Short mmCIF file of C-alpha atoms and ligand atoms in Angstrom, two decimals:
data_model
loop_
_atom_site.label_atom_id
_atom_site.label_comp_id
_atom_site.label_asym_id
_atom_site.label_seq_id
_atom_site.Cartn_x
_atom_site.Cartn_y
_atom_site.Cartn_z
CA MET K 117 -4.29 64.22 2.86
CA GLU K 118 -4.57 60.60 4.01
CA ASN K 119 -3.22 57.81 1.85
CA LYS K 120 -6.71 56.38 1.33
CA ALA K 121 -7.95 59.68 -0.07
CA ILE K 122 -4.85 59.92 -2.28
CA ALA K 123 -5.55 56.41 -3.56
CA LYS K 124 -9.09 57.44 -4.47
CA LEU K 125 -7.76 60.40 -6.43
CA MET K 126 -5.30 58.15 -8.25
CA VAL K 127 -8.07 55.79 -9.32
CA THR K 128 -10.23 58.70 -10.50
CA TRP K 129 -7.35 60.06 -12.59
CA ALA K 130 -6.51 56.63 -14.02
CA LYS K 131 -10.13 56.19 -15.08
CA GLU K 132 -10.00 59.55 -16.84
CA ALA K 133 -6.73 58.46 -18.46
CA LYS K 134 -8.42 55.31 -19.76
CA ALA K 135 -11.32 57.35 -21.12
CA ARG K 136 -8.86 59.57 -23.00
CA VAL K 137 -6.98 56.59 -24.39
CA ASP K 138 -10.22 54.89 -25.44
CA ALA K 139 -11.32 58.08 -27.18
CA GLY K 140 -7.96 58.28 -28.95
CA LEU K 141 -7.79 54.66 -30.11
CA ASP K 142 -9.27 55.36 -33.55
CA GLN K 143 -7.22 58.50 -34.09
CA ASP K 144 -3.66 58.85 -35.29
CA LEU K 145 -1.53 57.89 -32.28
CA GLY K 146 1.32 60.11 -33.48
CA VAL K 147 3.83 57.32 -32.94
CA GLN K 148 7.45 58.42 -32.73
CA GLU K 149 10.67 56.54 -32.09
CA LYS K 150 12.62 57.52 -28.98
CA THR K 151 15.91 55.60 -28.83
CA SER K 152 15.01 52.89 -31.36
CA SER K 153 12.15 51.33 -33.31
CA ARG K 154 11.43 49.24 -30.22
CA ASP K 155 11.19 52.27 -27.98
CA LEU K 156 8.11 54.22 -29.01
CA VAL K 157 6.09 57.12 -27.72
CA THR K 158 2.64 58.31 -28.79
CA VAL K 159 0.87 61.64 -28.38
CA LEU K 160 -1.18 60.04 -25.62
CA ASP K 161 1.90 59.31 -23.45
CA GLY K 162 2.61 63.03 -23.25
CA GLU K 163 -1.03 64.06 -22.99
CA LEU K 164 -1.67 61.74 -20.03
CA GLU K 165 1.46 62.84 -18.23
CA ARG K 166 0.44 66.50 -18.64
CA PHE K 167 -3.03 65.61 -17.34
CA TYR K 168 -1.54 63.90 -14.25
CA ARG K 169 0.78 66.82 -13.68
CA GLN K 170 -2.13 69.28 -13.76
CA GLU K 171 -4.17 67.24 -11.28
CA ILE K 172 -1.22 66.60 -8.95
CA LYS K 173 -0.29 70.30 -8.88
CA LYS K 174 -3.92 71.26 -8.24
CA HIS K 175 -4.23 69.01 -5.18
CA PHE K 176 -0.61 68.93 -3.99
CA PRO K 177 1.05 72.18 -5.05
CA ASN K 178 4.22 71.43 -3.07
CA ASP K 179 4.77 67.88 -4.33
CA ARG K 180 7.32 67.20 -7.04
CA ILE K 181 6.88 64.96 -10.06
CA LEU K 182 9.14 62.53 -11.85
CA GLY K 183 7.61 61.28 -15.07
CA GLU K 184 8.88 59.23 -17.98
CA GLU K 185 7.88 61.79 -20.57
CA GLY K 186 9.52 64.67 -18.74
CA GLN K 187 6.40 66.73 -18.18
CA GLY K 188 6.99 66.92 -14.43
CA ASP K 189 9.68 68.52 -12.33
CA GLN K 190 12.08 65.61 -13.05
CA ALA K 191 12.88 65.27 -9.38
CA GLN K 192 16.52 64.36 -8.80
CA SER K 193 16.01 63.22 -5.24
CA LEU K 194 13.26 61.57 -3.24
CA GLU K 195 13.27 64.19 -0.52
CA GLY K 196 9.79 65.38 0.44
CA ALA K 197 6.73 64.24 -1.47
CA VAL K 198 7.46 62.97 -4.96
CA TRP K 199 5.10 61.49 -7.52
CA ILE K 200 6.53 58.96 -9.93
CA VAL K 201 4.47 58.62 -13.06
CA ASP K 202 4.44 56.28 -16.03
CA PRO K 203 1.53 57.52 -18.15
CA ILE K 204 1.52 54.51 -20.48
CA ASP K 205 3.55 51.47 -19.51
CA GLY K 206 3.78 49.05 -22.39
CA THR K 207 3.62 51.64 -25.17
CA LEU K 208 4.84 49.12 -27.76
CA ASN K 209 2.01 46.76 -26.74
CA PHE K 210 -0.39 49.69 -26.98
CA VAL K 211 0.75 50.55 -30.49
CA LYS K 212 1.03 47.02 -31.89
CA GLN K 213 -1.58 45.11 -29.89
CA ARG K 214 -3.98 47.63 -28.44
CA ALA K 215 -3.75 45.39 -25.38
CA HIS K 216 -1.55 44.71 -22.35
CA TYR K 217 -0.72 48.25 -21.30
CA VAL K 218 -1.24 50.05 -18.01
CA THR K 219 -0.82 53.44 -16.37
CA MET K 220 1.16 53.74 -13.13
CA LEU K 221 1.20 56.34 -10.38
CA ALA K 222 3.13 56.28 -7.12
CA ARG K 223 3.60 58.78 -4.31
CA TYR K 224 6.73 58.64 -2.19
CA VAL K 225 7.43 60.68 0.93
CA ASP K 226 11.08 61.05 1.91
CA GLY K 227 11.98 58.01 -0.12
CA ILE K 228 9.27 55.75 1.27
CA GLY K 229 6.52 54.57 -1.05
CA GLN K 230 3.08 55.42 0.34
CA VAL K 231 0.53 54.75 -2.37
CA GLY K 232 0.83 53.15 -5.78
CA LEU K 233 -1.57 52.22 -8.54
CA ILE K 234 -1.26 49.99 -11.59
CA TYR K 235 -4.33 50.47 -13.75
CA GLY K 236 -5.06 48.54 -16.93
CA LEU K 237 -5.77 51.04 -19.70
CA ASP K 238 -7.19 48.20 -21.79
CA THR K 239 -9.05 46.24 -19.08
CA GLY K 240 -9.78 48.77 -16.34
CA GLN K 241 -8.26 46.33 -13.83
CA SER K 242 -6.71 48.12 -10.87
CA LEU K 243 -4.09 46.99 -8.41
CA LEU K 244 -3.67 49.46 -5.61
CA ALA K 245 -0.91 49.34 -3.01
CA LEU K 246 -1.37 51.20 0.27
CA ALA K 247 1.76 51.00 2.39
CA LYS K 248 1.23 49.35 5.80
CA GLU K 249 -2.41 48.69 4.91
CA GLY K 250 -2.80 46.33 2.04
CA ALA K 251 -3.13 45.70 -1.65
CA TYR K 252 -6.45 45.88 -3.45
CA LEU K 253 -7.45 44.23 -6.71
CA ASN K 254 -10.39 46.09 -8.23
CA GLY K 255 -11.17 47.47 -4.79
CA GLN K 256 -11.13 44.07 -3.04
CA ALA K 257 -8.42 43.49 -0.44
CA LEU K 258 -5.90 40.87 -1.56
CA ASP K 259 -5.53 38.09 0.94
CA LEU K 260 -1.88 38.58 1.80
CA SER K 261 -1.85 35.58 4.18
CA ARG K 262 -2.11 33.51 1.00
CA GLN K 263 1.38 34.76 0.28
CA SER K 264 2.98 32.47 2.87
CA GLU K 265 1.85 29.52 0.76
CA LEU K 266 3.24 31.06 -2.42
CA ALA K 267 6.45 31.87 -0.61
CA GLU K 268 7.17 28.16 -0.13
CA ALA K 269 7.58 27.54 -3.87
CA SER K 270 11.00 26.92 -5.32
CA LEU K 271 12.45 28.12 -8.60
CA ASP K 272 11.51 25.05 -10.63
CA GLN K 273 7.84 25.45 -9.63
CA VAL K 274 7.27 28.98 -10.89
CA LEU K 275 7.13 30.99 -14.09
CA MET K 276 9.68 33.74 -14.49
CA SER K 277 9.10 37.04 -16.26
CA THR K 278 11.53 39.65 -17.43
CA GLU K 279 11.70 42.95 -19.37
CA ALA K 280 14.30 44.65 -21.44
CA LEU K 281 17.09 42.27 -20.59
CA PRO K 282 19.85 41.03 -22.82
CA LEU K 283 18.62 37.45 -22.79
CA ASP K 284 21.70 36.13 -24.53
CA GLY K 285 24.02 38.53 -22.74
CA ASP K 286 26.57 38.09 -19.99
CA LEU K 287 24.08 37.25 -17.34
CA GLU K 288 22.73 34.25 -19.16
CA LEU K 289 19.22 34.84 -18.01
CA TYR K 290 17.92 32.54 -20.65
CA GLN K 291 19.90 29.77 -18.96
CA LEU K 292 18.39 30.80 -15.64
CA SER K 293 14.91 30.54 -17.10
CA LYS K 294 15.58 26.85 -17.81
CA SER K 295 15.65 26.31 -14.04
CA THR K 296 12.12 27.70 -13.84
CA LEU K 297 8.79 26.43 -15.18
CA GLY K 298 9.16 28.80 -18.09
CA LEU K 299 9.91 32.30 -19.27
CA ARG K 300 7.27 34.96 -19.96
CA ILE K 301 7.92 38.38 -21.49
CA PHE K 302 4.80 40.51 -21.17
CA GLY K 303 6.22 43.73 -22.56
CA CYS K 304 4.76 45.75 -19.69
CA ALA K 305 6.61 46.15 -16.39
CA GLY K 306 3.36 46.96 -14.58
CA LEU K 307 1.80 43.68 -15.68
CA ASP K 308 4.90 41.76 -14.58
CA VAL K 309 4.31 43.09 -11.09
CA VAL K 310 0.59 42.35 -11.17
CA HIS K 311 1.36 38.74 -12.15
CA LEU K 312 3.92 38.43 -9.35
CA ALA K 313 1.55 39.91 -6.75
CA LEU K 314 -1.24 37.57 -7.84
CA GLY K 315 1.03 34.51 -7.69
CA ARG K 316 0.87 33.84 -11.43
CA THR K 317 4.65 34.11 -11.65
CA GLY K 318 7.27 33.65 -8.95
CA LEU K 319 10.22 35.66 -10.21
CA TYR K 320 10.61 38.97 -12.01
CA LEU K 321 13.78 40.56 -13.36
CA ASN K 322 14.35 43.86 -15.11
CA GLN K 323 16.75 46.67 -15.79
CA LEU K 324 14.43 49.62 -15.99
CA TYR K 325 13.66 53.13 -14.74
CA PRO K 326 12.17 54.61 -11.53
CA TRP K 327 8.69 54.88 -13.08
CA ASP K 328 8.81 51.17 -13.98
CA ASN K 329 9.70 50.14 -10.43
CA ALA K 330 8.01 52.70 -8.16
CA VAL K 331 4.70 50.89 -7.57
CA ALA K 332 6.44 47.51 -7.61
CA LEU K 333 8.51 48.41 -4.56
CA ILE K 334 5.43 49.36 -2.53
CA LEU K 335 3.71 46.12 -3.52
CA ALA K 336 6.85 44.12 -2.75
CA ASP K 337 6.81 45.41 0.81
CA LEU K 338 3.20 44.39 1.25
CA CYS K 339 3.53 40.98 -0.40
CA GLY K 340 6.87 40.09 1.18
CA PHE K 341 8.98 40.01 -1.98
CA LYS K 342 12.66 40.52 -1.63
CA VAL K 343 13.96 43.16 -4.05
CA THR K 344 17.65 43.75 -4.71
CA ASP K 345 20.05 44.19 -7.58
CA PHE K 346 21.69 41.10 -9.10
CA LYS K 347 24.39 41.13 -6.44
CA GLY K 348 21.89 41.10 -3.59
CA GLN K 349 22.46 44.78 -2.77
CA PRO K 350 19.58 47.11 -1.86
CA LEU K 351 18.10 49.16 -4.68
CA ASN K 352 18.27 52.86 -5.19
CA LEU K 353 14.98 53.61 -6.91
CA LEU K 354 16.45 56.53 -8.85
CA ASP K 355 19.26 54.48 -10.39
CA ARG K 356 18.88 52.30 -13.42
CA GLN K 357 20.13 48.90 -12.35
CA TYR K 358 19.33 45.22 -12.58
CA VAL K 359 16.37 44.37 -10.39
CA LEU K 360 15.57 40.95 -8.96
CA MET K 361 12.17 40.54 -7.32
CA ALA K 362 10.79 37.33 -5.77
CA TYR K 363 9.82 35.69 -2.50
CA PRO K 364 12.91 35.27 -0.31
CA LYS K 365 13.38 31.55 -1.03
CA ILE K 366 13.42 31.97 -4.81
CA HIS K 367 15.33 35.23 -4.51
CA GLN K 368 18.12 33.35 -2.70
CA GLN K 369 18.10 30.55 -5.29
CA VAL K 370 18.52 33.09 -8.07
CA LEU K 371 21.31 34.93 -6.26
CA ASN K 372 23.11 31.61 -5.78
CA TYR K 373 22.68 30.88 -9.48
CA LEU K 374 23.98 34.30 -10.53
CA ARG K 375 26.94 34.02 -8.15
CA SER K 376 27.81 30.59 -9.49
CA ARG K 377 28.03 32.03 -13.02
CA THR K 378 30.37 34.90 -12.23
P1 2AM W 215 7.34 51.78 -21.47
O1 2AM W 215 6.36 51.13 -22.34
O2 2AM W 215 6.74 52.70 -20.44
O3 2AM W 215 8.49 52.41 -22.17
C1 2AM W 215 8.81 46.66 -22.31
O4 2AM W 215 9.84 45.73 -22.45
C2 2AM W 215 8.76 47.17 -20.88
O5 2AM W 215 10.02 47.77 -20.57
C3 2AM W 215 7.73 48.24 -20.69
O6 2AM W 215 7.30 48.23 -19.35
C4 2AM W 215 8.50 49.48 -21.05
O7 2AM W 215 7.98 50.66 -20.50
C5 2AM W 215 9.82 49.18 -20.40
N1 2AM W 215 10.91 49.98 -20.98
C6 2AM W 215 11.63 50.88 -20.29
N2 2AM W 215 12.54 51.43 -21.07
C7 2AM W 215 12.40 50.90 -22.30
C8 2AM W 215 13.08 51.10 -23.56
N3 2AM W 215 14.08 51.96 -23.70
N4 2AM W 215 12.64 50.40 -24.62
C9 2AM W 215 11.63 49.53 -24.49
N5 2AM W 215 10.97 49.30 -23.32
C10 2AM W 215 11.35 49.97 -22.25
CA1 CA W 216 8.75 54.47 -22.93
CA1 CA W 217 5.82 54.74 -20.44
CA1 CA W 218 7.39 51.92 -18.37
#
């Protein structure tokens, strides 16, 4: 199946996911703690992942699935075709705010991201990434030539966003944020990436999981972001490591900063 057709399927499934979430909003969300009171899961996280699994297996019986809630095949490698699924990204936002949460789907073939979708479960906003073709906001092609303008910005001209980082820890990221226009913590890795792709922020840092980064890496390729760990080394999507994502100029400024602190 062509990537465009796969993208269409993804959007159809994400719309169904939103309908299910909307229908469940007034019901008991069945909130449970995973590792801590800040790390929650609801019945809908599992339900949506099972739904995606069913649809993926129906259309792509040979593909494997890696999902946050463990309803897939929990692929250990990226050989062949692998779907990486985050049914609800920003679960804590979902539970406490009923806003600022998305669903994310990505399909990789032999380690290379082909198609990725970030879909707002609250807003219905979609950001689709089609490798080698383009990125689409609500179906409209993003003007990626605009990116060269954004790429000129330096650290002190952009907002920085981050997730799940020890802000007062060894890496002194709070100090780093003082070299930027300001720090934003959205509580949703998918939204961090949307903001970066739309030029609303200029730097994004995290230390998260494959399903948090899978679509981001496809978008980064299209938008021209540099993505590495905090030492400037290439990422392994399956590892949990520090991730630094920005246009090359800012990326280099941040690397220089981090190197000067160690
Ligand atoms: P999640 O909602 O899918 O778990 C919140 O800071 C952001 O970090 C969200 O994108 C959240 O994804 C992600 N995250 C990943 N692991 C987390 C954890 N153990 N606790 C809280 N947020 C986590
Ligand atoms: Ca989670
Ligand atoms: Ca999740
Ligand atoms: Ca997530």
